[in-house]
mmCIF file of C-alpha atoms in Angstrom:
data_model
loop_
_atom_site.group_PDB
_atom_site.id
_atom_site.type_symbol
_atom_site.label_atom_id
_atom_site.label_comp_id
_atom_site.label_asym_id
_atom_site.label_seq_id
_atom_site.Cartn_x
_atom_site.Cartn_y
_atom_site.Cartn_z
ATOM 1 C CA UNK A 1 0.000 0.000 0.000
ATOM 2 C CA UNK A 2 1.415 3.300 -1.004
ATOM 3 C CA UNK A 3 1.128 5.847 1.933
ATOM 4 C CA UNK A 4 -0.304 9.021 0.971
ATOM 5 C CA UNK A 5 2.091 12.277 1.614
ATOM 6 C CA UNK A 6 0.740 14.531 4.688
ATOM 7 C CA UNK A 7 -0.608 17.745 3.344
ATOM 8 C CA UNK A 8 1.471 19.459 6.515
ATOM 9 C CA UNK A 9 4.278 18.582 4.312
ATOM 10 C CA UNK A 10 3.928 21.242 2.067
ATOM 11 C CA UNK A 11 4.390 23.476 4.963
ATOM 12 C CA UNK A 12 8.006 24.018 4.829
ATOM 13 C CA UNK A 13 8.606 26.757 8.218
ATOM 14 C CA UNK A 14 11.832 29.249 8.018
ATOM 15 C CA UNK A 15 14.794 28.149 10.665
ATOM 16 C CA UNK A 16 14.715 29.568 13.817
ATOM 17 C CA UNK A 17 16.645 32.693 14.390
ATOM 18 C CA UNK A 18 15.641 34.950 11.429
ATOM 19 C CA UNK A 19 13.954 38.605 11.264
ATOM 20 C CA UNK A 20 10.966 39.404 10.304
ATOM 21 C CA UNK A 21 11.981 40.447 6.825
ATOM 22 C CA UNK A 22 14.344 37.183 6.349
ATOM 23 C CA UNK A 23 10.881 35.097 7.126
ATOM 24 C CA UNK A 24 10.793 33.628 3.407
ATOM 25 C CA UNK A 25 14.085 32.245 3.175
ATOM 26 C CA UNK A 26 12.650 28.296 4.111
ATOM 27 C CA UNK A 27 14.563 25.265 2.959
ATOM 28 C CA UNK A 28 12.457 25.297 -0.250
ATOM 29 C CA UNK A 29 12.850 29.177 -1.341
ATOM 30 C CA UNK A 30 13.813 29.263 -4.781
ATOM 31 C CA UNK A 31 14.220 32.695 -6.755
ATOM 32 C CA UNK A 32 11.579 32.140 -8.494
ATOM 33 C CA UNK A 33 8.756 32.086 -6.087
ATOM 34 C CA UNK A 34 8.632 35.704 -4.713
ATOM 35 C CA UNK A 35 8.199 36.938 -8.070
ATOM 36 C CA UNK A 36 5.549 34.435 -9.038
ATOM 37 C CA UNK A 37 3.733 34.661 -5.458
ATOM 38 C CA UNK A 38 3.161 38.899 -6.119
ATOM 39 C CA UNK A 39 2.552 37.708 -10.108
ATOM 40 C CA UNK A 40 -0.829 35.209 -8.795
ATOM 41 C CA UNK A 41 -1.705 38.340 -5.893
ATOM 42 C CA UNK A 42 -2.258 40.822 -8.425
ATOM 43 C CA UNK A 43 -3.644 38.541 -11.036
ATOM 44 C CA UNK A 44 -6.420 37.811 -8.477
ATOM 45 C CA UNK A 45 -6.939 40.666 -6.734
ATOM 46 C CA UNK A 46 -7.864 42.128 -9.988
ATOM 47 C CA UNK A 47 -10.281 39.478 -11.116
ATOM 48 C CA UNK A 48 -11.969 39.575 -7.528
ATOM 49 C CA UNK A 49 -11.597 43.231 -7.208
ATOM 50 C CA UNK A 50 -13.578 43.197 -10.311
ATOM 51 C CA UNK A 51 -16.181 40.598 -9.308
ATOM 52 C CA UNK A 52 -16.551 42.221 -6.327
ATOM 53 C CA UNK A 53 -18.020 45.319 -8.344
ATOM 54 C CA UNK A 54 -19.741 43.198 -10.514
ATOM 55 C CA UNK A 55 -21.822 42.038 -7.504
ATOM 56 C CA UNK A 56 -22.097 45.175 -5.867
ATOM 57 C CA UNK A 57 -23.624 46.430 -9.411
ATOM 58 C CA UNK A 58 -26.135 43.810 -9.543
ATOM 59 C CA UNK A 59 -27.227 44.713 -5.503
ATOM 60 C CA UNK A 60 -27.331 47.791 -6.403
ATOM 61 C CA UNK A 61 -29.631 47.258 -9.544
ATOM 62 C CA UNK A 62 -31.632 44.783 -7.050
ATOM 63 C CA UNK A 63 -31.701 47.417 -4.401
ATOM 64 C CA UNK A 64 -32.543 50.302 -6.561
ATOM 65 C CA UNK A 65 -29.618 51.900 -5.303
ATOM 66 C CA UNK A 66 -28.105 55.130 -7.867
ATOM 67 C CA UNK A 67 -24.711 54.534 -8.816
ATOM 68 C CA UNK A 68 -22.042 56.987 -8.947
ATOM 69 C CA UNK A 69 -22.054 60.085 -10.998
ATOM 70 C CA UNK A 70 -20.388 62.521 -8.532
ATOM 71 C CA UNK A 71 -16.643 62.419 -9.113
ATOM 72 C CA UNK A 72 -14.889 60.658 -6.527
ATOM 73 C CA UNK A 73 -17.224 57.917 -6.329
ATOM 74 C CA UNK A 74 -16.016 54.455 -7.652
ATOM 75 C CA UNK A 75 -19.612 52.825 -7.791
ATOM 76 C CA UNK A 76 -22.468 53.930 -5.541
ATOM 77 C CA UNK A 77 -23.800 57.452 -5.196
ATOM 78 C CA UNK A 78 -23.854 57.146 -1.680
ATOM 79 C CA UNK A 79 -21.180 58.150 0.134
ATOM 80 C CA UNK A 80 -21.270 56.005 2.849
ATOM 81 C CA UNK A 81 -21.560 52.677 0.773
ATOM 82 C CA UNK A 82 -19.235 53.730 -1.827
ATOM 83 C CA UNK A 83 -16.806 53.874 0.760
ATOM 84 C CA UNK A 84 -17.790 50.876 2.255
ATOM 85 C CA UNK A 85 -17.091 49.309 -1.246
ATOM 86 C CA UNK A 86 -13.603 50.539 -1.582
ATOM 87 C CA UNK A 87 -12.413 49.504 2.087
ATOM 88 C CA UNK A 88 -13.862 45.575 1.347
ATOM 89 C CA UNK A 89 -12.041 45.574 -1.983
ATOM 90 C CA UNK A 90 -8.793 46.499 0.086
ATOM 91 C CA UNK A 91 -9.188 44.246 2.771
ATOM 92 C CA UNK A 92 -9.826 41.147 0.630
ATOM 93 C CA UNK A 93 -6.001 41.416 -0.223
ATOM 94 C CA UNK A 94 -5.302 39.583 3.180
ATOM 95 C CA UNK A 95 -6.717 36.271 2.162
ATOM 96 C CA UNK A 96 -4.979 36.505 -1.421
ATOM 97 C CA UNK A 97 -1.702 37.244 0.504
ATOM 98 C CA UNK A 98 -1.693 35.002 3.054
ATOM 99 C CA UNK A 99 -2.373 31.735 0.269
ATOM 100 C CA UNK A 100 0.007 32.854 -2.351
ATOM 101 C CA UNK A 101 2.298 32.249 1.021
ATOM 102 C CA UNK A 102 0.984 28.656 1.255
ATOM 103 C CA UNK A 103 0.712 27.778 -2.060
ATOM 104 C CA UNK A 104 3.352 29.654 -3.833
ATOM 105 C CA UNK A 105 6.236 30.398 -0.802
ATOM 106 C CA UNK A 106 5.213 26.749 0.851
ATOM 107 C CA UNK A 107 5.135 28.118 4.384
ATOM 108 C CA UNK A 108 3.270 29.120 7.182
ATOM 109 C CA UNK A 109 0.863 32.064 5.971
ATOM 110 C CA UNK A 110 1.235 32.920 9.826
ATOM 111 C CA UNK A 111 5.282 34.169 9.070
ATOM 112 C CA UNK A 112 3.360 36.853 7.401
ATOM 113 C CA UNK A 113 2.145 37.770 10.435
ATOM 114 C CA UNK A 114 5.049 37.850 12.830
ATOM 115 C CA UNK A 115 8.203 35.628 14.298
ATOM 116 C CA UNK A 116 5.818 33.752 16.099
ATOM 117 C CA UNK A 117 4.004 32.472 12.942
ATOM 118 C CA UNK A 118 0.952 34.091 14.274
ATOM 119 C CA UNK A 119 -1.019 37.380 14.970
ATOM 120 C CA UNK A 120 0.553 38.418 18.838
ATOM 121 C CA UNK A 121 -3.045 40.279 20.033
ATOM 122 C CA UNK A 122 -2.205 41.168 23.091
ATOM 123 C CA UNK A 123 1.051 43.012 21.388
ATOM 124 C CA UNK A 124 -1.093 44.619 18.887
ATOM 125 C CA UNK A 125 -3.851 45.583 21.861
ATOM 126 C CA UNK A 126 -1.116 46.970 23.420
ATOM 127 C CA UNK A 127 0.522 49.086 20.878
ATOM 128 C CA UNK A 128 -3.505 50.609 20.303
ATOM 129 C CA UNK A 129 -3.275 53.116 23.552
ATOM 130 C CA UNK A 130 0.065 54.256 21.924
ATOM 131 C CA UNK A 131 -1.237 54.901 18.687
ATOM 132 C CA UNK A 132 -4.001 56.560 19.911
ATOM 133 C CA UNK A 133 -1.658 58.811 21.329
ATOM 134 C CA UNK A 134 0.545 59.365 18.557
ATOM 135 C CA UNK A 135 -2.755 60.306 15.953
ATOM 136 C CA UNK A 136 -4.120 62.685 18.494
ATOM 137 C CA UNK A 137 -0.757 64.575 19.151
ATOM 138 C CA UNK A 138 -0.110 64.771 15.591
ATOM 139 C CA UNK A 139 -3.783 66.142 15.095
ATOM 140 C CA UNK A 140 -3.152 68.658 17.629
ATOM 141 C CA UNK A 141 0.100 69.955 16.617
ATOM 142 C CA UNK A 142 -1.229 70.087 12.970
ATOM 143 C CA UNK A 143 -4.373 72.059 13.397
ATOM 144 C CA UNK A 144 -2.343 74.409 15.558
ATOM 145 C CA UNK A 145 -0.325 74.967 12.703
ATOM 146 C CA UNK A 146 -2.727 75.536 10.614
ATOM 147 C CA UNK A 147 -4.798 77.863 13.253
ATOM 148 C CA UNK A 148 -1.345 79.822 13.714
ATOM 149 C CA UNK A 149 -0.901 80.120 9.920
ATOM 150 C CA UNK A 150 -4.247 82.002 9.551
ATOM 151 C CA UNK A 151 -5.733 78.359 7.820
ATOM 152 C CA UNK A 152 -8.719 76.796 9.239
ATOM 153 C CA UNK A 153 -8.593 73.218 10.252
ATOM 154 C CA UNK A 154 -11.981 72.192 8.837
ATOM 155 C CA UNK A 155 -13.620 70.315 11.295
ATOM 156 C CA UNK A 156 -17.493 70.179 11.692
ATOM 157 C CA UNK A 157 -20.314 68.390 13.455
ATOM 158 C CA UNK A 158 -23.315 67.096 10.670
ATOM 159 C CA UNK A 159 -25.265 65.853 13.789
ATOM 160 C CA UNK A 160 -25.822 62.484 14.903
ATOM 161 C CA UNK A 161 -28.248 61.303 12.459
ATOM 162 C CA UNK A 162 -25.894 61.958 9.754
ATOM 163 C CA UNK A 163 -22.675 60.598 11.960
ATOM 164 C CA UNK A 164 -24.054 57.049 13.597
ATOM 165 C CA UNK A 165 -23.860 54.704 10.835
ATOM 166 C CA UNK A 166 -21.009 56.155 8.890
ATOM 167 C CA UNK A 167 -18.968 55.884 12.126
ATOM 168 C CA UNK A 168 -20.297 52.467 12.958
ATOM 169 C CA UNK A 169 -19.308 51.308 8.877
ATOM 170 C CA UNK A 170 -15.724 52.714 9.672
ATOM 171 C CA UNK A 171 -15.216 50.928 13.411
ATOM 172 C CA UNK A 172 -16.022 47.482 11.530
ATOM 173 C CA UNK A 173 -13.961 47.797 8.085
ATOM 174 C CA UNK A 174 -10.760 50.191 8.695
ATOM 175 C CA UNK A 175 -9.442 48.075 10.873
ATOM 176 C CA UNK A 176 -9.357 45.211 8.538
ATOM 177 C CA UNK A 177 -8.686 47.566 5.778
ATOM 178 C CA UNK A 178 -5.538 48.825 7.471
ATOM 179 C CA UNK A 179 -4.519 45.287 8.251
ATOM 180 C CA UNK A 180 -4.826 44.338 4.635
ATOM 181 C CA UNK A 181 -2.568 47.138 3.437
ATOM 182 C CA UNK A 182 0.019 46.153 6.162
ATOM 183 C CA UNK A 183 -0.169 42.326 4.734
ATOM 184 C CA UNK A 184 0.749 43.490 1.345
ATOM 185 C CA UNK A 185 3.443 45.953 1.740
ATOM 186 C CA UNK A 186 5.312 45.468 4.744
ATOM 187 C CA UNK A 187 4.448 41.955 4.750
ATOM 188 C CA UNK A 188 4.911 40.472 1.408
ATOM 189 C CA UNK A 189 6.947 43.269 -0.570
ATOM 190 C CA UNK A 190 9.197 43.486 2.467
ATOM 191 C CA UNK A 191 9.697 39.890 2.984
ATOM 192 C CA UNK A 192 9.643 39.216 -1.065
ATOM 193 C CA UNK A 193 12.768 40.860 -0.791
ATOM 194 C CA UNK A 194 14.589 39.789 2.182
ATOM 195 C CA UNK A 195 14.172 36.592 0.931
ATOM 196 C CA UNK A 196 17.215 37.687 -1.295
ATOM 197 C CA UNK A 197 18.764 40.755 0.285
ATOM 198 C CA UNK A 198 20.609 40.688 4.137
ATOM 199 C CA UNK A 199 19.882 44.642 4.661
ATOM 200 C CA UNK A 200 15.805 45.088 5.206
ATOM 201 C CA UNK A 201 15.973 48.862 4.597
ATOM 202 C CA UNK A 202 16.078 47.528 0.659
ATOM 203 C CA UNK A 203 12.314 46.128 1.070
ATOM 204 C CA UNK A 204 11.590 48.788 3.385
ATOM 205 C CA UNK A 205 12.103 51.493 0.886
ATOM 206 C CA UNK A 206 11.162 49.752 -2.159
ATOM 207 C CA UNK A 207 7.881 48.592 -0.348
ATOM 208 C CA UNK A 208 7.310 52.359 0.643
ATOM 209 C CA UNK A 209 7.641 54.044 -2.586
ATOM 210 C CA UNK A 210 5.063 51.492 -3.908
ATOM 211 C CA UNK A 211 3.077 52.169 -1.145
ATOM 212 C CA UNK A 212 3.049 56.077 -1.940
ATOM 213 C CA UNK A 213 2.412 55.257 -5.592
ATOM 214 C CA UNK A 214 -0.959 53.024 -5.010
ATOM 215 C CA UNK A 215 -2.201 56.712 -3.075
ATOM 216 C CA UNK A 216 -3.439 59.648 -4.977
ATOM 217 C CA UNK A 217 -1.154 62.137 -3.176
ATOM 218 C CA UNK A 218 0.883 64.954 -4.480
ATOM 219 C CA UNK A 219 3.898 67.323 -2.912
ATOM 220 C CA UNK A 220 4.132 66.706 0.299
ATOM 221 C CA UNK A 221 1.136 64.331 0.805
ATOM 222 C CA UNK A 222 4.162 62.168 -1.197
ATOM 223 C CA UNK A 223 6.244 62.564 1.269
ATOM 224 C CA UNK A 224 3.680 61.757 3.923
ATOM 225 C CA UNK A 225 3.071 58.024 2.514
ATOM 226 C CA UNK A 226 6.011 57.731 1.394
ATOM 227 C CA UNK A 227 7.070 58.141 5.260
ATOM 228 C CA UNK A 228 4.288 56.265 6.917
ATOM 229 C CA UNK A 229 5.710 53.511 4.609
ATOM 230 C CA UNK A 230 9.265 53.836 6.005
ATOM 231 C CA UNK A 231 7.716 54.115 9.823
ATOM 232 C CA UNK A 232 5.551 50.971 9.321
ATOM 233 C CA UNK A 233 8.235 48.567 7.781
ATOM 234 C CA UNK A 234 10.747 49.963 10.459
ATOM 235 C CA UNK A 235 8.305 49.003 12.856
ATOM 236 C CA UNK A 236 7.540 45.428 11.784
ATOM 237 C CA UNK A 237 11.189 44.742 11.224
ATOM 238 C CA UNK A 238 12.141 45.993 14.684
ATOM 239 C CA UNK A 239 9.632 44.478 16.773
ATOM 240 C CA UNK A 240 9.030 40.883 14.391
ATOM 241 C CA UNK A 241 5.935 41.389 12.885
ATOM 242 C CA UNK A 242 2.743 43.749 11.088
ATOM 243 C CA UNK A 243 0.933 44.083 14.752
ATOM 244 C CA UNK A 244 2.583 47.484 15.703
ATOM 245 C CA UNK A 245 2.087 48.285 12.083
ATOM 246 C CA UNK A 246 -1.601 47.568 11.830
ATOM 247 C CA UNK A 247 -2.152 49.598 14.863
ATOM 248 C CA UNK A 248 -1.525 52.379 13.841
ATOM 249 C CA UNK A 249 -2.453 52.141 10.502
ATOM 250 C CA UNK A 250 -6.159 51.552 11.708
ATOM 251 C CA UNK A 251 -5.869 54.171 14.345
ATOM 252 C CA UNK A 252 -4.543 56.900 11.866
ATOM 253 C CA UNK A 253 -7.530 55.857 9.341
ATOM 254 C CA UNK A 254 -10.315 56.015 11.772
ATOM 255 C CA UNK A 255 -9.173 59.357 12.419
ATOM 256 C CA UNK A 256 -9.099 60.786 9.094
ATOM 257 C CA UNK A 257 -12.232 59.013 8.097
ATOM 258 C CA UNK A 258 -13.651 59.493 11.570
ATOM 259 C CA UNK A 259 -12.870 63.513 11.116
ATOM 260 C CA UNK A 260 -14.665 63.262 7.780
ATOM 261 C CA UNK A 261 -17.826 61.508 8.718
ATOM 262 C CA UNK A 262 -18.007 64.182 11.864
ATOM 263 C CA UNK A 263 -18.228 67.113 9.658
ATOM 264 C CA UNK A 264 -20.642 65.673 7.092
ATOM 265 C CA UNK A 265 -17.755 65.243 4.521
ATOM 266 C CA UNK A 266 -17.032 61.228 4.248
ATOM 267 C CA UNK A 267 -17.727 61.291 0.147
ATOM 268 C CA UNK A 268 -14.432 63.520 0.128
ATOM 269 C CA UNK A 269 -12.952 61.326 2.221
ATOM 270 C CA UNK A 270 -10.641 59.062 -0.194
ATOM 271 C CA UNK A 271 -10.114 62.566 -2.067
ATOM 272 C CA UNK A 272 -6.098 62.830 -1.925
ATOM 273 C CA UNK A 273 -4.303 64.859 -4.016
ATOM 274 C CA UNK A 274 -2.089 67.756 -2.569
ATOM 275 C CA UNK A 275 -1.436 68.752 0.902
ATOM 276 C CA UNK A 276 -0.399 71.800 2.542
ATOM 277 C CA UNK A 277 3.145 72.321 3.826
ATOM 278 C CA UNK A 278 1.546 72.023 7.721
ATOM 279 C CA UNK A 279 0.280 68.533 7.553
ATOM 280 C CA UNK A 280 4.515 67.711 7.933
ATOM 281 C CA UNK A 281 4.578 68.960 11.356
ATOM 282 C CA UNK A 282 1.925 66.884 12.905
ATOM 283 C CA UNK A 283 3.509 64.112 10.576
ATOM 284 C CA UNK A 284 6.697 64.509 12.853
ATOM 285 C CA UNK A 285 4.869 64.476 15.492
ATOM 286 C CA UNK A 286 2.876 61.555 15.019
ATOM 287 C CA UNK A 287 5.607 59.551 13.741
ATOM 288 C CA UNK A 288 8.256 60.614 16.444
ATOM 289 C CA UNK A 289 5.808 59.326 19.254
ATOM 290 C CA UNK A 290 5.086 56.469 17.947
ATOM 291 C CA UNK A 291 8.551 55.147 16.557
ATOM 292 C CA UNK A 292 10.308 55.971 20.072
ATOM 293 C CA UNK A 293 7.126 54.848 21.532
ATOM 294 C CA UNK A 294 6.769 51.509 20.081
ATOM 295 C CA UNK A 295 10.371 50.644 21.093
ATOM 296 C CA UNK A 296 10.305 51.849 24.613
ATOM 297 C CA UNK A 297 7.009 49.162 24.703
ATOM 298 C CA UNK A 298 8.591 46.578 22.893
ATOM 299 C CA UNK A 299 11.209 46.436 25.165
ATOM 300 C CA UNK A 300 9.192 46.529 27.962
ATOM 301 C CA UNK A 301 6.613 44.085 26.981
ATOM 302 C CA UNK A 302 9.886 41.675 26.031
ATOM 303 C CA UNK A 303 8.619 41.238 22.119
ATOM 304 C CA UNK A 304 10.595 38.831 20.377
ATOM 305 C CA UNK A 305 11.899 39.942 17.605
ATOM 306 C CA UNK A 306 13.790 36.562 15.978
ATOM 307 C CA UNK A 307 11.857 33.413 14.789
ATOM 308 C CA UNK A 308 12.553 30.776 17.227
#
């Protein structure tokens, strides 16, 4: 009788002792699959990007719901489920990510996640209160630019009627929508690359200006992504893993959605484009808390930051 081969056998796990970024080098990495893992992720993320919309047409035919026609909308008229759309069509990139892993890579989707081979939650929990901080401080020291430079900040208050569900839509899918972003960049892009390279900062940059290019910025909203980028892979290379990462990813998008939703201005709210010159100073801000923040935790909380 022939035995059958265990499926766990596929699952070939990196040796202990590696970073974050060095999580793909297993005993069966071969040059070729990093570049043919990110060729099947964006091969179907476009087809089920697309029949994603292709649904959401047909509900919206069903539930005699207008589509767009304002500009800035990708495919409902409403604001509040066209950006509903767009977050769902970003956060199914986790799934995608974590099997071309499995089937392409051969190991543990979890490496994608951190050292441990696994989502830490009580790190990422913990590194919430600290982002939480580092968004608000930022805020402040940006709108009192802005006050100080004779510019107004913008905020407004459309009443609750108009801010309940929009807010309760953005608690549920930024969160995973900031998680899937942090999957794809600074997890596969970063470790697609350290899976040839010793020096991380190669996949860290690389992985940033990509990020900056998939956002509609200009000037120094450029700068901005291009930055966040370089925070959040220094981040999940220093402390093992996305869960720092995804904190404050979420936490930064809640608050510029949340701030949008407040004043009655969510269908703006994936408007990009330019920024002015005083954004940068609650950018430092933001990012200086949290980068000396995160380590002075990590340290504390003893995060591994090696595969063992």
């Amino acid at each position: 009788m022939i035995q059958q081969p265990s499926l766990t056998s596929w699952i070939v796990p990196p040796p202990p002792g590696l970073r974050y970024d060095q999580l793909a080098r297993t005993p069966v990495h071969r040059w070729w699959r990093p570049p043919l893992g990110t060729l099947l992720i964006v091969v179907v993320y476009v087809a089920l990007t697309a029949a994603l919309g292709l649904v959401a047409v047909l509900v919206a035919v069903v539930a005699r719901q207008p589509t767009a026609t304002t500009p800035g909308r990708v495919l409902f008229e409403d604001p509040v489920l066209d950006l509903a759309f767009q977050l769902v069509a970003i956060a199914i990139m986790t799934p995608i990510v974590l099997a071309a892993a499995w089937l392409v890579q051969r190991r543990p989707p979890g490496t994608l996640s951190s050292v441990a081979g696994r989502l830490r939650w009580g790190w990422l929990l913990r590194c919430v209160p600290l982002a939480v901080l580092a968004v608000v401080l930022g805020e402040a020291a940006q709108s009192l630019t802005l006050l100080a430079t004779g510019v107004s900040p913008g905020y407004g208050w459309a009443g609750w009627s108009d801010v309940l569900v929009p807010l309760v839509m953005l608690l549920l899918l930024v969160p995973v929508q900031a998680a899937a972003e942090e999957y794809a960049f600074r997890g596969w892009v970063v470790q697609a690359f350290g899976a040839y390279l010793r020096n991380p900062w190669w996949g860290i940059l690389i992985s940033s200006g990509v990020f900056a290019a998939f956002h509609g910025y200009t000037d120094f909203g450029i700068a901005y992504t291009f930055g966040f980028g370089v925070l959040m892979g220094w981040v999940s290379v220093r402390t093992g893993g996305l869960e720092a990462a995804i904190a404050l990813h979420a936490v930064n998008n809640l608050g510029a959605f949340g701030i949008a939703a407040v004043a009655g201005e969510l269908g703006s709210a994936l408007e990009q484009g330019s920024l002015p010159w005083q954004t940068l100073v609650g950018t430092i801000v933001q990012f200086g808390v949290f980068g000396v923040g995160v380590v002075v935790l990590a340290r504390k909380s003893g995060i591994s930051v090696e595969g063992g």
